[in-house]
JSON list of C-alpha atoms in Angstrom, two decimals:
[
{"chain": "A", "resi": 1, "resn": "UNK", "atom": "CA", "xyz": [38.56, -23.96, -10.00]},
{"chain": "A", "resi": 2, "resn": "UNK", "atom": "CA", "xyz": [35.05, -22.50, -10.67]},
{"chain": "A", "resi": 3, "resn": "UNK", "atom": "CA", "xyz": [33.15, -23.61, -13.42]},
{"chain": "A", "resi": 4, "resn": "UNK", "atom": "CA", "xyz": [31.38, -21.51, -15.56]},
{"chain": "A", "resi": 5, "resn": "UNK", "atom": "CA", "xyz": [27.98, -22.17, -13.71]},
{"chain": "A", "resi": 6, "resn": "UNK", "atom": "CA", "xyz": [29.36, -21.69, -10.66]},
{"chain": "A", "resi": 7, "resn": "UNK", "atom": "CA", "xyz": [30.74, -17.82, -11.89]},
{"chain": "A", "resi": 8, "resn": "UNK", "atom": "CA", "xyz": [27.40, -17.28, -13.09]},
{"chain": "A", "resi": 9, "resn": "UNK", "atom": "CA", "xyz": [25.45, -17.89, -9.94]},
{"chain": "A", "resi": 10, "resn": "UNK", "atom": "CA", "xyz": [28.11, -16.15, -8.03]},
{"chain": "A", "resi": 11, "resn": "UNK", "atom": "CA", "xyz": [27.25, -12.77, -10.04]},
{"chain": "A", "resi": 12, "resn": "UNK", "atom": "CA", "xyz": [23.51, -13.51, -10.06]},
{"chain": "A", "resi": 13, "resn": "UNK", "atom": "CA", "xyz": [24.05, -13.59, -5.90]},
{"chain": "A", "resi": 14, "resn": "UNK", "atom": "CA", "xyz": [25.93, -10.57, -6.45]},
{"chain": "A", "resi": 15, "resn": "UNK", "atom": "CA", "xyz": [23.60, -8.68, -7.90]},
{"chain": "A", "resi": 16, "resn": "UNK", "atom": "CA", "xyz": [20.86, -9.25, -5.69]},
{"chain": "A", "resi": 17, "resn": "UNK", "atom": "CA", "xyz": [22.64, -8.24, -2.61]},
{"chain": "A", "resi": 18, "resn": "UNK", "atom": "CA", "xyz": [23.01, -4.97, -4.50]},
{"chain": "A", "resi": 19, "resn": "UNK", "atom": "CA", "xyz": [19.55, -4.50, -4.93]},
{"chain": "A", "resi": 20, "resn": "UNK", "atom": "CA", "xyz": [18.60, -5.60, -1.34]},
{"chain": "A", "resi": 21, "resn": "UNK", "atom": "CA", "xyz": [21.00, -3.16, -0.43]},
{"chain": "A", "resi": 22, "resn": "UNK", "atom": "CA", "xyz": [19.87, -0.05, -2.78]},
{"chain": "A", "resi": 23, "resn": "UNK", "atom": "CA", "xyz": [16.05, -0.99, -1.73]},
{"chain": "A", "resi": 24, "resn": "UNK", "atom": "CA", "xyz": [17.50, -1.02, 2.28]},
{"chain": "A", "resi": 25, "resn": "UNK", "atom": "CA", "xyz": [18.99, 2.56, 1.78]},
{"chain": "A", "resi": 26, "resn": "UNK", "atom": "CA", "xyz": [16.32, 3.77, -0.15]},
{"chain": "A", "resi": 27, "resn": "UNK", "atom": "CA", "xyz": [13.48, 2.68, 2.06]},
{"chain": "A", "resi": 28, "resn": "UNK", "atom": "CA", "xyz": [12.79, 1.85, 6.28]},
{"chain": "A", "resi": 29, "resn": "UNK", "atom": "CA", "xyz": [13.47, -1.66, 5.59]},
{"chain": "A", "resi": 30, "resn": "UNK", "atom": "CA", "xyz": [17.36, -2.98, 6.48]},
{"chain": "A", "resi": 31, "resn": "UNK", "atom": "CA", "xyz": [19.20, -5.68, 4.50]},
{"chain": "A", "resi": 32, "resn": "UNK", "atom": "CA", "xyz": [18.09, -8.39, 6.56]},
{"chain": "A", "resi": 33, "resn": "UNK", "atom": "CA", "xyz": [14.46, -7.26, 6.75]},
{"chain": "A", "resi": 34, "resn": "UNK", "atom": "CA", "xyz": [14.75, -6.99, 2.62]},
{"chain": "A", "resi": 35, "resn": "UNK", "atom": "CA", "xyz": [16.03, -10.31, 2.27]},
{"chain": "A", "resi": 36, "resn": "UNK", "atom": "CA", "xyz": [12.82, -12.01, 4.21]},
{"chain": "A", "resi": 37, "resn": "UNK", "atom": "CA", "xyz": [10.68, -10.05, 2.15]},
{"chain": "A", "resi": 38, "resn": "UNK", "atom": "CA", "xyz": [12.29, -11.18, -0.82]},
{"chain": "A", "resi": 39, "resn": "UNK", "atom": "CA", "xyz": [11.18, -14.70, 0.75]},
{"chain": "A", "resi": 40, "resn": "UNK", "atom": "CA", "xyz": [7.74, -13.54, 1.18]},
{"chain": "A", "resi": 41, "resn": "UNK", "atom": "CA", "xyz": [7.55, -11.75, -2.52]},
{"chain": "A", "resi": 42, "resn": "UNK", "atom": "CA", "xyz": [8.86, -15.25, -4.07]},
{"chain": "A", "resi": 43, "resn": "UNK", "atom": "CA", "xyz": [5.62, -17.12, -2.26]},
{"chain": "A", "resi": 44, "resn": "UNK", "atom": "CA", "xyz": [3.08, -14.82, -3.44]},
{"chain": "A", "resi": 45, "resn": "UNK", "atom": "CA", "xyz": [4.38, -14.74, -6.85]},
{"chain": "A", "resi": 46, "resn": "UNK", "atom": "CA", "xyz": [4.21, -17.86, -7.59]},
{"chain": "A", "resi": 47, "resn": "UNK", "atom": "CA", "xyz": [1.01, -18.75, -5.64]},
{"chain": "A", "resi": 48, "resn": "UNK", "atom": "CA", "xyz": [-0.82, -18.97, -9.12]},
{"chain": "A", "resi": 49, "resn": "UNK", "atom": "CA", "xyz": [1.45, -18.05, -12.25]},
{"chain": "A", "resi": 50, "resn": "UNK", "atom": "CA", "xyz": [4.61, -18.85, -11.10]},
{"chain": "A", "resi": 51, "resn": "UNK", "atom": "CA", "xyz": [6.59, -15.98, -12.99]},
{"chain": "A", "resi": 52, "resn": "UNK", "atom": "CA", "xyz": [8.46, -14.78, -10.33]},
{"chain": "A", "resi": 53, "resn": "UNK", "atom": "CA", "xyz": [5.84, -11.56, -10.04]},
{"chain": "A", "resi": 54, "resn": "UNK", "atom": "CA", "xyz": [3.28, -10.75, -8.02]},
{"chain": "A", "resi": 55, "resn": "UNK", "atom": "CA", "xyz": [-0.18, -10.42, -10.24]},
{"chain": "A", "resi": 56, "resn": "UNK", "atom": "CA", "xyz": [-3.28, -8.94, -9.71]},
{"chain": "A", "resi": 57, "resn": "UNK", "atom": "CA", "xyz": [-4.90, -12.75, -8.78]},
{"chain": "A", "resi": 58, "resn": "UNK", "atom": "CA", "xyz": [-2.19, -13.08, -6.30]},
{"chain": "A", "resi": 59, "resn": "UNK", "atom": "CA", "xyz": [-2.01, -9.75, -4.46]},
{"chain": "A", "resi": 60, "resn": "UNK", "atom": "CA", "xyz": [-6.23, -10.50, -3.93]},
{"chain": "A", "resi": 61, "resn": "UNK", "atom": "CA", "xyz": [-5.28, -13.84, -2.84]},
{"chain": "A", "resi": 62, "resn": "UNK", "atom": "CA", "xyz": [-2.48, -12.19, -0.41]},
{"chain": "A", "resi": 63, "resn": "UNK", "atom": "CA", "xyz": [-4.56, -9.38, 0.81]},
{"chain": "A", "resi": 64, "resn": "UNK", "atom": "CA", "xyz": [-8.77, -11.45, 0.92]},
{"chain": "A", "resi": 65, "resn": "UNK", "atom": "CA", "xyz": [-7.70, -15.36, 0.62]},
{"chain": "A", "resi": 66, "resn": "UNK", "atom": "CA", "xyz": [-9.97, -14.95, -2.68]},
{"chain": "A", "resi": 67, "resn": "UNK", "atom": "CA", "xyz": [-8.21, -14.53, -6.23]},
{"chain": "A", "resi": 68, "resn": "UNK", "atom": "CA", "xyz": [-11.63, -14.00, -7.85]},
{"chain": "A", "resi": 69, "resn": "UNK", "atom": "CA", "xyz": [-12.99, -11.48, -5.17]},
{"chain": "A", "resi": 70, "resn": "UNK", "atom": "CA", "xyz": [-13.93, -8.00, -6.86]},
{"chain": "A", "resi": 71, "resn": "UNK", "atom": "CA", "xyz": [-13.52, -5.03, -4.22]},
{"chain": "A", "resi": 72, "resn": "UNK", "atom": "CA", "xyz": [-12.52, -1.76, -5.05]},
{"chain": "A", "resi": 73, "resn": "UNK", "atom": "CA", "xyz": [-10.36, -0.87, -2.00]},
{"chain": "A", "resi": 74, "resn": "UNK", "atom": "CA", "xyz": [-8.05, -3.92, -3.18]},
{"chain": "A", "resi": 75, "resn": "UNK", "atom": "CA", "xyz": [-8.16, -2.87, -6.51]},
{"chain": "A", "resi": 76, "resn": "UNK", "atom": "CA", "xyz": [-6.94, 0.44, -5.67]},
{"chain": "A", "resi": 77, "resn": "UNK", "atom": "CA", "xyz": [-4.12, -1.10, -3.67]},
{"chain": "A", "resi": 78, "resn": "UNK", "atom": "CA", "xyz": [-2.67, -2.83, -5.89]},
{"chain": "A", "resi": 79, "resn": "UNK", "atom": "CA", "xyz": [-3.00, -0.03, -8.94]},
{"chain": "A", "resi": 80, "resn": "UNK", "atom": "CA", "xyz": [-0.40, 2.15, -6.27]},
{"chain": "A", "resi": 81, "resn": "UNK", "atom": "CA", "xyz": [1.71, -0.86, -5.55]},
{"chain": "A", "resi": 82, "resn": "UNK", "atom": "CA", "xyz": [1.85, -1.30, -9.23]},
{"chain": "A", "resi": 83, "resn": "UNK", "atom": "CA", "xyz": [4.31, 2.12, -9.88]},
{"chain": "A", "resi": 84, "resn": "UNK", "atom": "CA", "xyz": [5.53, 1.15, -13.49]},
{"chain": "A", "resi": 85, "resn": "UNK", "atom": "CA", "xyz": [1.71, 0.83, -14.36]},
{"chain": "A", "resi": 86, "resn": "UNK", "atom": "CA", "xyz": [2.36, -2.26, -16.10]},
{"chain": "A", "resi": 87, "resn": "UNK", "atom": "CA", "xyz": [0.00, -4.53, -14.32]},
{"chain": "A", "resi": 88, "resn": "UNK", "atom": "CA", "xyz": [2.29, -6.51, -11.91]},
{"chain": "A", "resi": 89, "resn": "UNK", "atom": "CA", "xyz": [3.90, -5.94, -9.02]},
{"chain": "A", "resi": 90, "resn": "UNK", "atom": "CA", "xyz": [7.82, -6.48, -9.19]},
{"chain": "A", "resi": 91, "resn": "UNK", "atom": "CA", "xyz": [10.22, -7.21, -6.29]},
{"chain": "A", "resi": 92, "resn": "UNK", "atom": "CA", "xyz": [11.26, -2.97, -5.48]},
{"chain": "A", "resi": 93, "resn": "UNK", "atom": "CA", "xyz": [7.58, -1.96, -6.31]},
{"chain": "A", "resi": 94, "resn": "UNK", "atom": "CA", "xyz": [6.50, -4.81, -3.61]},
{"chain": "A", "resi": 95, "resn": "UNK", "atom": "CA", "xyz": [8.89, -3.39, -0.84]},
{"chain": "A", "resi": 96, "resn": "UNK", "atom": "CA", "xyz": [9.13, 0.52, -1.78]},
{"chain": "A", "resi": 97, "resn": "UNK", "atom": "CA", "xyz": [5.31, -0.08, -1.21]},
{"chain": "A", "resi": 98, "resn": "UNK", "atom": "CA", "xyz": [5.00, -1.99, 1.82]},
{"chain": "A", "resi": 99, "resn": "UNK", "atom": "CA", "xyz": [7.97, 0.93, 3.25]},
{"chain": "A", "resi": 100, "resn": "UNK", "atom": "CA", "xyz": [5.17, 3.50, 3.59]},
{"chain": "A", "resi": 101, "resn": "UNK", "atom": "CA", "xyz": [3.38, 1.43, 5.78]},
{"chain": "A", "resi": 102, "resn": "UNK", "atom": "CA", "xyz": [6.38, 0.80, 7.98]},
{"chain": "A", "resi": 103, "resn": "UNK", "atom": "CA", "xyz": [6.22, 2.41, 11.58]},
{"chain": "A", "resi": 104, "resn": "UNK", "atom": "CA", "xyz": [9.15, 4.97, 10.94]},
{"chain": "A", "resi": 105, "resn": "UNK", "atom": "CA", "xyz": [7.94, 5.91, 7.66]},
{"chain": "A", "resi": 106, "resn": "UNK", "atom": "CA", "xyz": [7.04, 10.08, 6.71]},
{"chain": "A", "resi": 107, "resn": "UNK", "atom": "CA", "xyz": [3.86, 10.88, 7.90]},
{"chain": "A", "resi": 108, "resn": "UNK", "atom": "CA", "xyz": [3.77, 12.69, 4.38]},
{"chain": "A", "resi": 109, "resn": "UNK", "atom": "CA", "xyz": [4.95, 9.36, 2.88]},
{"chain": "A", "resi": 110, "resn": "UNK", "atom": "CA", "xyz": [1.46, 7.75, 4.13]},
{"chain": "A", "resi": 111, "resn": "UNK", "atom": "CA", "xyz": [-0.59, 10.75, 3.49]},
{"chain": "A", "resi": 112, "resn": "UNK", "atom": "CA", "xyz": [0.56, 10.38, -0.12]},
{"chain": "A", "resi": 113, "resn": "UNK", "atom": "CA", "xyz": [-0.08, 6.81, -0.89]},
{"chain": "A", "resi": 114, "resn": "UNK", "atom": "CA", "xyz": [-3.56, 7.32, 1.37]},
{"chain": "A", "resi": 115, "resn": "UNK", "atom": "CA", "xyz": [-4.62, 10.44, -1.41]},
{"chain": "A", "resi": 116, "resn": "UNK", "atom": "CA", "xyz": [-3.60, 8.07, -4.38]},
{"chain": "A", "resi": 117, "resn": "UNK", "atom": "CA", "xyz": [-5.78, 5.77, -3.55]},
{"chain": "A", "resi": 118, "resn": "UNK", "atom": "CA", "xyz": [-8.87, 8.00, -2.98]},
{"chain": "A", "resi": 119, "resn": "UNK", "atom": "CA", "xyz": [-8.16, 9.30, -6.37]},
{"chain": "A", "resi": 120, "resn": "UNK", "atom": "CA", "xyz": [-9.42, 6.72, -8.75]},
{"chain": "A", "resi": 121, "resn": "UNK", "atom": "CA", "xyz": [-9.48, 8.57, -12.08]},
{"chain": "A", "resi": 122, "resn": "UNK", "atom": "CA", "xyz": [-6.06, 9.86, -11.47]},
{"chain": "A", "resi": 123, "resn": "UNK", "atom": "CA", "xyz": [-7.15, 13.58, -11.29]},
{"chain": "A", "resi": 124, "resn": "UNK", "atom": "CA", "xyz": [-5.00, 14.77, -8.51]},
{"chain": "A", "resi": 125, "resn": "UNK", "atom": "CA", "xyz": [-8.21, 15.12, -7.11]},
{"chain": "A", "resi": 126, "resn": "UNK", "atom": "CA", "xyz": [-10.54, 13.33, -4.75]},
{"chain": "A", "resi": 127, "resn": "UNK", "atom": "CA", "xyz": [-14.07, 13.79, -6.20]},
{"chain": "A", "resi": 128, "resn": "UNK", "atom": "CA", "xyz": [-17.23, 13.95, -4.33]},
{"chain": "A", "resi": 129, "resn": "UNK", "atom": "CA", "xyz": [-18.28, 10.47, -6.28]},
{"chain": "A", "resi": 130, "resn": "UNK", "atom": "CA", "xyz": [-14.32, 9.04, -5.66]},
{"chain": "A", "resi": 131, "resn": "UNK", "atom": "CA", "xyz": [-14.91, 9.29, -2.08]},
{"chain": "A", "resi": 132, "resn": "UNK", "atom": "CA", "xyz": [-18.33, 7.23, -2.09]},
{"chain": "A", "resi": 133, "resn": "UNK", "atom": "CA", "xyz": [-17.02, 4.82, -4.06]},
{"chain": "A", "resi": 134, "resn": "UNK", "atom": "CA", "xyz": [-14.19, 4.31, -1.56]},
{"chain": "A", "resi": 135, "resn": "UNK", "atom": "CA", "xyz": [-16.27, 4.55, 1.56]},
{"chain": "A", "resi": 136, "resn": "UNK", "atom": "CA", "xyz": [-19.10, 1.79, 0.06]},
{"chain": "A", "resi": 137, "resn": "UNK", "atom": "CA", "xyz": [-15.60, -0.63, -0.95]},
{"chain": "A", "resi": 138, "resn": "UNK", "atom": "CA", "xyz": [-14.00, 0.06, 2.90]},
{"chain": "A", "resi": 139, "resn": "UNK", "atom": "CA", "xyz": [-17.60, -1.09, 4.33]},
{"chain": "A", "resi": 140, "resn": "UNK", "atom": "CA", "xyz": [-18.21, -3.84, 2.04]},
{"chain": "A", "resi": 141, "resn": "UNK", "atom": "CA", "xyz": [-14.70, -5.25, 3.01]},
{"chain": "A", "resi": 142, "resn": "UNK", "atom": "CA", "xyz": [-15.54, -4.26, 7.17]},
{"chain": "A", "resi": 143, "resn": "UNK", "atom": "CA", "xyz": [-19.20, -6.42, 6.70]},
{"chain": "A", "resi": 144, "resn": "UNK", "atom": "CA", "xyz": [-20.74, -3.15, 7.74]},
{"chain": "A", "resi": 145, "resn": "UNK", "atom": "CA", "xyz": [-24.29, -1.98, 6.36]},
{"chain": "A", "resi": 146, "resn": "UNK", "atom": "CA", "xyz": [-25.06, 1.56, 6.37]},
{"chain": "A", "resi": 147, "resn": "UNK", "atom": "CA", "xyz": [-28.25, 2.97, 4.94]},
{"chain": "A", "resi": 148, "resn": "UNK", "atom": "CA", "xyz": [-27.98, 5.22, 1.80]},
{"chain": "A", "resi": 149, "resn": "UNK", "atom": "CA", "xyz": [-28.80, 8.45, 3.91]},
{"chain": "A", "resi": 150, "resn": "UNK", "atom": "CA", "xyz": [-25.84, 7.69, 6.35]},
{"chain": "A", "resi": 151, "resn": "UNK", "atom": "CA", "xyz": [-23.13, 7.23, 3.42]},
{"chain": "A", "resi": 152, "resn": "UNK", "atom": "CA", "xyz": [-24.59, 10.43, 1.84]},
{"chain": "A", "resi": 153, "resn": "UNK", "atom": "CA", "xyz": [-23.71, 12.32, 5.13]},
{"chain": "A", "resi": 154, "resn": "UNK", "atom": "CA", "xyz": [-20.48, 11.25, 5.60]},
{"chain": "A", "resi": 155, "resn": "UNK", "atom": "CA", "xyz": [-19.34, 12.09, 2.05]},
{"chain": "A", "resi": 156, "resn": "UNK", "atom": "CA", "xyz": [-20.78, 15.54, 2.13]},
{"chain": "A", "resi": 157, "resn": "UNK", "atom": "CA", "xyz": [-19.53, 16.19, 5.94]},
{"chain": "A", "resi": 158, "resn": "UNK", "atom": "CA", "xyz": [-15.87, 14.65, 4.67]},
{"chain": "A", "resi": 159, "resn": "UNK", "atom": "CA", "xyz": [-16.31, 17.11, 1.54]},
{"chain": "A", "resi": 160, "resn": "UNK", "atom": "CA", "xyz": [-17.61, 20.14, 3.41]},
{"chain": "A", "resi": 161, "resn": "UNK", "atom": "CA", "xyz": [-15.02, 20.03, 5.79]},
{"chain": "A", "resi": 162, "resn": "UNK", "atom": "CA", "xyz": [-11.88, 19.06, 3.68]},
{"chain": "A", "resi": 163, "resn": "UNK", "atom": "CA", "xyz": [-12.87, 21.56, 0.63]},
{"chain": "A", "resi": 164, "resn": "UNK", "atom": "CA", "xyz": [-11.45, 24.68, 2.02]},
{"chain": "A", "resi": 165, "resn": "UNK", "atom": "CA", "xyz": [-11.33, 26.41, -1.75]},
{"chain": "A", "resi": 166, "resn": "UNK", "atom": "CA", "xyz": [-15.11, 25.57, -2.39]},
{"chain": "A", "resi": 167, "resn": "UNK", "atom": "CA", "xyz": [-14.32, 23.69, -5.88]},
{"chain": "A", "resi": 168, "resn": "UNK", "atom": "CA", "xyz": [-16.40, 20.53, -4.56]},
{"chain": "A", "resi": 169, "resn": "UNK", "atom": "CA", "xyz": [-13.22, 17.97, -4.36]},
{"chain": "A", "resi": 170, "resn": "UNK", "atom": "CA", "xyz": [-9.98, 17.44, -2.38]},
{"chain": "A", "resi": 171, "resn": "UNK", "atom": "CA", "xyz": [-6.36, 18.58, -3.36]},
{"chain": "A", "resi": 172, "resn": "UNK", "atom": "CA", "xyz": [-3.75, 17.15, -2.04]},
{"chain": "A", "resi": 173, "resn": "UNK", "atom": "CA", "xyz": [-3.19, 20.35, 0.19]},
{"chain": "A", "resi": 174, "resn": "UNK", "atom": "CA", "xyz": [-6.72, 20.07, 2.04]},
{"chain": "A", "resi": 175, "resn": "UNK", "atom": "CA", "xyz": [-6.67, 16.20, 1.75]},
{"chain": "A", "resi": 176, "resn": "UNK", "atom": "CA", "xyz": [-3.25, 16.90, 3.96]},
{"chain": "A", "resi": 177, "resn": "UNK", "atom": "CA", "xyz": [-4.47, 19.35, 5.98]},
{"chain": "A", "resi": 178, "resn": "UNK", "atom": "CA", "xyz": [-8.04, 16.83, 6.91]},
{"chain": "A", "resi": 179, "resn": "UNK", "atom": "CA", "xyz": [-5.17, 14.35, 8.02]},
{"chain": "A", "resi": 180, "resn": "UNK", "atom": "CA", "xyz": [-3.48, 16.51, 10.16]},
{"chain": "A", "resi": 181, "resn": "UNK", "atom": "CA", "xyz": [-6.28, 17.37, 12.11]},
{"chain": "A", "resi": 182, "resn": "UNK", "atom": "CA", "xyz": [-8.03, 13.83, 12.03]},
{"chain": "A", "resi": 183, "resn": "UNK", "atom": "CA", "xyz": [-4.99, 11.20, 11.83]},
{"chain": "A", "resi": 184, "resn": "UNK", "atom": "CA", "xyz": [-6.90, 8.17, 12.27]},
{"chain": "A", "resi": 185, "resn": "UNK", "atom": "CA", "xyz": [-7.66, 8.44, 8.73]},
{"chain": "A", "resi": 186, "resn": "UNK", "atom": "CA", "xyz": [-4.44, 7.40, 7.55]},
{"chain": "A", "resi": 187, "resn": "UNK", "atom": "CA", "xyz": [-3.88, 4.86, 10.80]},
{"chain": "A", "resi": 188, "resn": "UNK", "atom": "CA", "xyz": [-4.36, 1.85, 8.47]},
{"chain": "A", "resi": 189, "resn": "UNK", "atom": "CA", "xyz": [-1.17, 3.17, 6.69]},
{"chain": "A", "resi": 190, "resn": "UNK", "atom": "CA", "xyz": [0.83, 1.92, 9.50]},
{"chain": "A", "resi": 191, "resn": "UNK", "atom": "CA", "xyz": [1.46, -1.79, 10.23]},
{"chain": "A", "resi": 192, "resn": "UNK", "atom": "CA", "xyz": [3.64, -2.34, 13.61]},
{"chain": "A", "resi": 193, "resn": "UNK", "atom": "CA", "xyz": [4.82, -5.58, 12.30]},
{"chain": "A", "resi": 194, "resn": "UNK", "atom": "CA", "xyz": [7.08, -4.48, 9.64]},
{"chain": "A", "resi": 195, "resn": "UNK", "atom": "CA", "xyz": [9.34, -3.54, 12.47]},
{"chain": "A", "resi": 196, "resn": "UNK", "atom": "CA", "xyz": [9.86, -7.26, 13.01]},
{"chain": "A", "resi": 197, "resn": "UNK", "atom": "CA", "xyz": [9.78, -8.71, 9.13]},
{"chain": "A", "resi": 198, "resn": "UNK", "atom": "CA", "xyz": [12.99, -11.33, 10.17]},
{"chain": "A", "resi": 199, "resn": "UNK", "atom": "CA", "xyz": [11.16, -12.11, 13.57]},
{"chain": "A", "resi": 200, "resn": "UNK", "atom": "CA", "xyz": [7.59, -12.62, 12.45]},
{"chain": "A", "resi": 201, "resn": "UNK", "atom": "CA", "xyz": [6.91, -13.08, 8.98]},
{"chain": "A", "resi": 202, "resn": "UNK", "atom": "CA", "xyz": [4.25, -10.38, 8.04]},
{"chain": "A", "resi": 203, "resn": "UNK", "atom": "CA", "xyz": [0.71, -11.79, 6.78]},
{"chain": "A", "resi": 204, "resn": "UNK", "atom": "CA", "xyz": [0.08, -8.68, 4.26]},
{"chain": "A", "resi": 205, "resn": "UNK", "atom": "CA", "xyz": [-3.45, -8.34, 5.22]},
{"chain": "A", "resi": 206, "resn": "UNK", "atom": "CA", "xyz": [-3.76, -4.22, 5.51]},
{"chain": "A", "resi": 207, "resn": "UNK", "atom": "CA", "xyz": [-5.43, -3.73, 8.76]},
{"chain": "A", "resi": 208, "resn": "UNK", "atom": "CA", "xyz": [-3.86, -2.37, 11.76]},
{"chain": "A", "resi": 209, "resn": "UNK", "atom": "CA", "xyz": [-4.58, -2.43, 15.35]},
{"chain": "A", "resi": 210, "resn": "UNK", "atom": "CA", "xyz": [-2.28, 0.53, 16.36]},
{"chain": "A", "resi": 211, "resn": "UNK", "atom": "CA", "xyz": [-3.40, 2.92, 18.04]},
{"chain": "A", "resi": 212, "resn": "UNK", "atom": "CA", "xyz": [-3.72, 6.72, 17.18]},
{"chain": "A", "resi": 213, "resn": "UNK", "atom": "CA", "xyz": [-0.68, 7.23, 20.23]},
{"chain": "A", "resi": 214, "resn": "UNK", "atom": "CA", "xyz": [1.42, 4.98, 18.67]},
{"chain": "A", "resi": 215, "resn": "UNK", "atom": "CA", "xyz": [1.32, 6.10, 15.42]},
{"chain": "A", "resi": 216, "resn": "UNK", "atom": "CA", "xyz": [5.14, 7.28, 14.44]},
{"chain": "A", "resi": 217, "resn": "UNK", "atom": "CA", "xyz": [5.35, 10.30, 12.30]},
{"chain": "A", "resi": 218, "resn": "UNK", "atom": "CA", "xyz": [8.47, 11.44, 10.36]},
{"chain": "A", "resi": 219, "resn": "UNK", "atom": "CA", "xyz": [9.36, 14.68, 9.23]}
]
């Protein structure tokens, strides 16, 4: 006979498999892969508060090996991981998240999450001052140095070419449209080893070595 405990545990189990089974049929991931990324999510949670979600001090400690490290890239990152806007990351946030960067996910998936994070204030636009901001964080976090002159260039040449209305920002329509025609700016959106989560656990740092002729684009 089961005791109560033992009833209770069985329905906790229960329940889980049903939600690594909705999050399998509602993102790339399967069951399996779910399940070892429920693994993963339980590390990083508890790496420093051990609450059982992932907090801003952990996802920088995840993603730079420094909890204390101010960059605005990472920052950014984790404000679109964070969907319920509630300041931590929970278990379906984590892996709807880490979907779009999966091999086989929509191009228009990636394109998405690659405009949200561009657009700081939350406009729905990418402003001329957005896209500096983001270009100084991604060559802070590269170690690269460019002189004041060269980052002025590329922001106006981005701008001039992406602003096909003339308003002086991005919508999501031209920020789509710059993509299509240049799609190594989104080729950080696509990390080959979720494909193999159950193989080789993935080390959630965001950089990819794919190339542009692998990149796999969905409808």
């Amino acid at each position: 006979m089961h005791s109560l405990k033992d009833c209770f545990c069985l329905k906790k189990t229960r329940h889980l498999l049903e939600t690594h089974d909705t999050l399998a049929s509602e993102t790339c991931f399967s069951v399996n892969d779910v399940e070892a990324l429920y693994i993963l999510y339980k590390r990083l949670s508890s790496s420093i508060i051990d609450d059982g979600l992932i907090h801003k001090e952990e996802f920088l400690q995840a993603l730079f090996s420094c909890s204390h490290r101010q960059n605005l890239f990472a920052d950014r990152l984790f404000d679109v991981f964070d969907l319920k806007r509630n300041g931590i990351i929970e278990f379906g946030e984590f892996v709807r998240s880490l979907s779009i960067f999966h091999p086989k996910a929509p191009q228009q998936d990636k394109i998405t999450f690659a405009f949200k994070v561009y657009d700081l204030k939350n406009t729905g636009y990418i402003e001329r001052d957005e896209l500096k901001d983001m270009v100084l964080a991604v060559l802070e976090e590269s170690k690269l140095t460019l002189a004041n002159d060269a980052i002025e260039s590329i922001v106006h040449k981005t701008i001039e070419e992406a602003d096909l209305n003339g308003d002086g920002r991005i919508d999501p329509k031209e920020w789509k449209e710059l993509v299509t025609r240049y799609p190594s700016l989104i080729k950080n959106m696509t990390l080959p080893y979720l494909e193999e989560v159950t193989v080789l656990f993935p080390c959630f740092v965001m950089t990819s070595k794919v190339r542009d002729s692998q990149l796999v684009y969905g409808n």
